Steps between C-alpha positions, in 0.01 A plus 500: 500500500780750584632453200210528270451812715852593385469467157169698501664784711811494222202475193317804675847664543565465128133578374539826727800568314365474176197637571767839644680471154211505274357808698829659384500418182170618495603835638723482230306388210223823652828738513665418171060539324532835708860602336305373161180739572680795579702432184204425305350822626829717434519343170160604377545846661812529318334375186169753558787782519666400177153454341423843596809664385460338200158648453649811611745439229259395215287828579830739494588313176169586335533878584826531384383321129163738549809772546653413251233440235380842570824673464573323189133632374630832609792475291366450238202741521785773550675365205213490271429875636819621439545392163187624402610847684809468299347483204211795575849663594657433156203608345493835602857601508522382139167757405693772708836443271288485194319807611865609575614443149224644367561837687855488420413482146243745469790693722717463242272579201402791665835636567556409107193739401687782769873501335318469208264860565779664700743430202224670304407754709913617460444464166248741444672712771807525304273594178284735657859656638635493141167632327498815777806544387465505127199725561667722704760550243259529228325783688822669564590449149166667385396701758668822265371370134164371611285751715196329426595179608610625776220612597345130437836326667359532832236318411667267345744423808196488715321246303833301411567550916130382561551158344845450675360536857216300314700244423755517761185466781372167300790383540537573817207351644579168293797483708378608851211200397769278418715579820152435666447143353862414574474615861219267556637221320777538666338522878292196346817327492670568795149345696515195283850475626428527892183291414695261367782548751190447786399201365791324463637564863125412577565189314799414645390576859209230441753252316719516880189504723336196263890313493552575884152352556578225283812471718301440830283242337769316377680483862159412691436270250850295561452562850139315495690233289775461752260442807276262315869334420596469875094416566528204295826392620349518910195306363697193344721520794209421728327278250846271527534541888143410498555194292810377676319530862 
């Protein structure tokens, strides 16, 4: 009996052990599923993170394509106006140097008909000078042999003096008409100039400010480029961390 009763003391003894050991490797077994839960849980918050900065991502992404859609639309709009400026440009300075050349010719015949009247005018200056001479001779000449037409000289000069000054006013307001035309064509000329002067430096003030503009668009444009470059890049880099977790 005593030693039945031993042997069930030592079985008791090593069931209690047993019993002890699986209790700690139960502890374990709930310690190492705690580790695993808390690693689960960091794991998907982790993941939740990344998913949201990925959205975050995706949504920067398609505002800097919106960006750069719309500055490329820009662009071009500007473009398209500024050629079509250039060309309203073009337009108009080449009727102001037509009008120009116009002026300068009618400048030029005008100054033609004036060299060509004053040249006259000296003319008849010099033969009114040498007939008022040859008269005056004559009348000295006669003025002893001839009393009667003498008396009828007078006359004579007068009317002979009447269509000199006639002659000589005709002429002169032909060439104070012609100094006239030439002064205006002249003025006319010198505004086609500055207008032509204006518009240019107009035209190349809008040329910079359009090319300047142009300029801008240009660098936000690469800019946009560039961060939907690095955007990408993040993005695969996640999408591979992602697939290697």
């Amino acid at each position: 009996v005593q030693s039945q009763l031993s042997q069930i003391q030592t079985q008791q003894q090593q069931n209690q052990n047993q019993l002890t050991q699986s209790q700690k490797e139960l502890q374990q077994a709930k310690t190492h599923s705690q580790q695993f839960q808390n690693q689960l849980k960091a794991a998907q918050s982790q993941s939740q993170a990344r998913q949201n900065q990925i959205q975050q991502i995706q949504r920067e992404l398609q505002q800097a394509k919106e960006a750069l859609q719309q500055n490329l639309l820009n662009q071009k709009e500007l473009q398209q106006t500024n050629q079509s400026s250039q060309q309203s440009h073009n337009q108009e300075v080449s009727n102001l140097k037509t009008a120009l050349s116009q002026s300068e010719s009618k400048v030029t015949e005008i100054q033609g008909r004036l060299d060509s009247l004053q040249k006259m005018f000296e003319e008849r200056e010099a033969d009114n000078k040498r007939l008022q001479e040859q008269l005056t001779e004559a009348n000295k000449a006669n003025r002893a042999t001839q009393a009667c037409q003498n008396q009828s000289s007078p006359s004579i000069q007068a009317s002979d003096a009447n269509v000199v000054t006639d002659a000589n006013h005709a002429q002169q307001e032909e060439l104070a008409k012609l100094r006239q035309e030439m002064s205006e064509s002249k003025a006319r000329e010198e505004q086609l100039k500055k207008q032509i002067a204006d518009k240019e430096e107009k035209t190349k003030k809008v040329f910079m400010g359009a090319k300047t503009k142009i300029n801008q668009l240009n660098s936000k444009s690469h800019e946009h480029v560039h961060y939907i470059e690095n955007m990408l890049k993040l993005l695969c880099s996640f999408a591979l961390k992602s697939n290697l977790q």
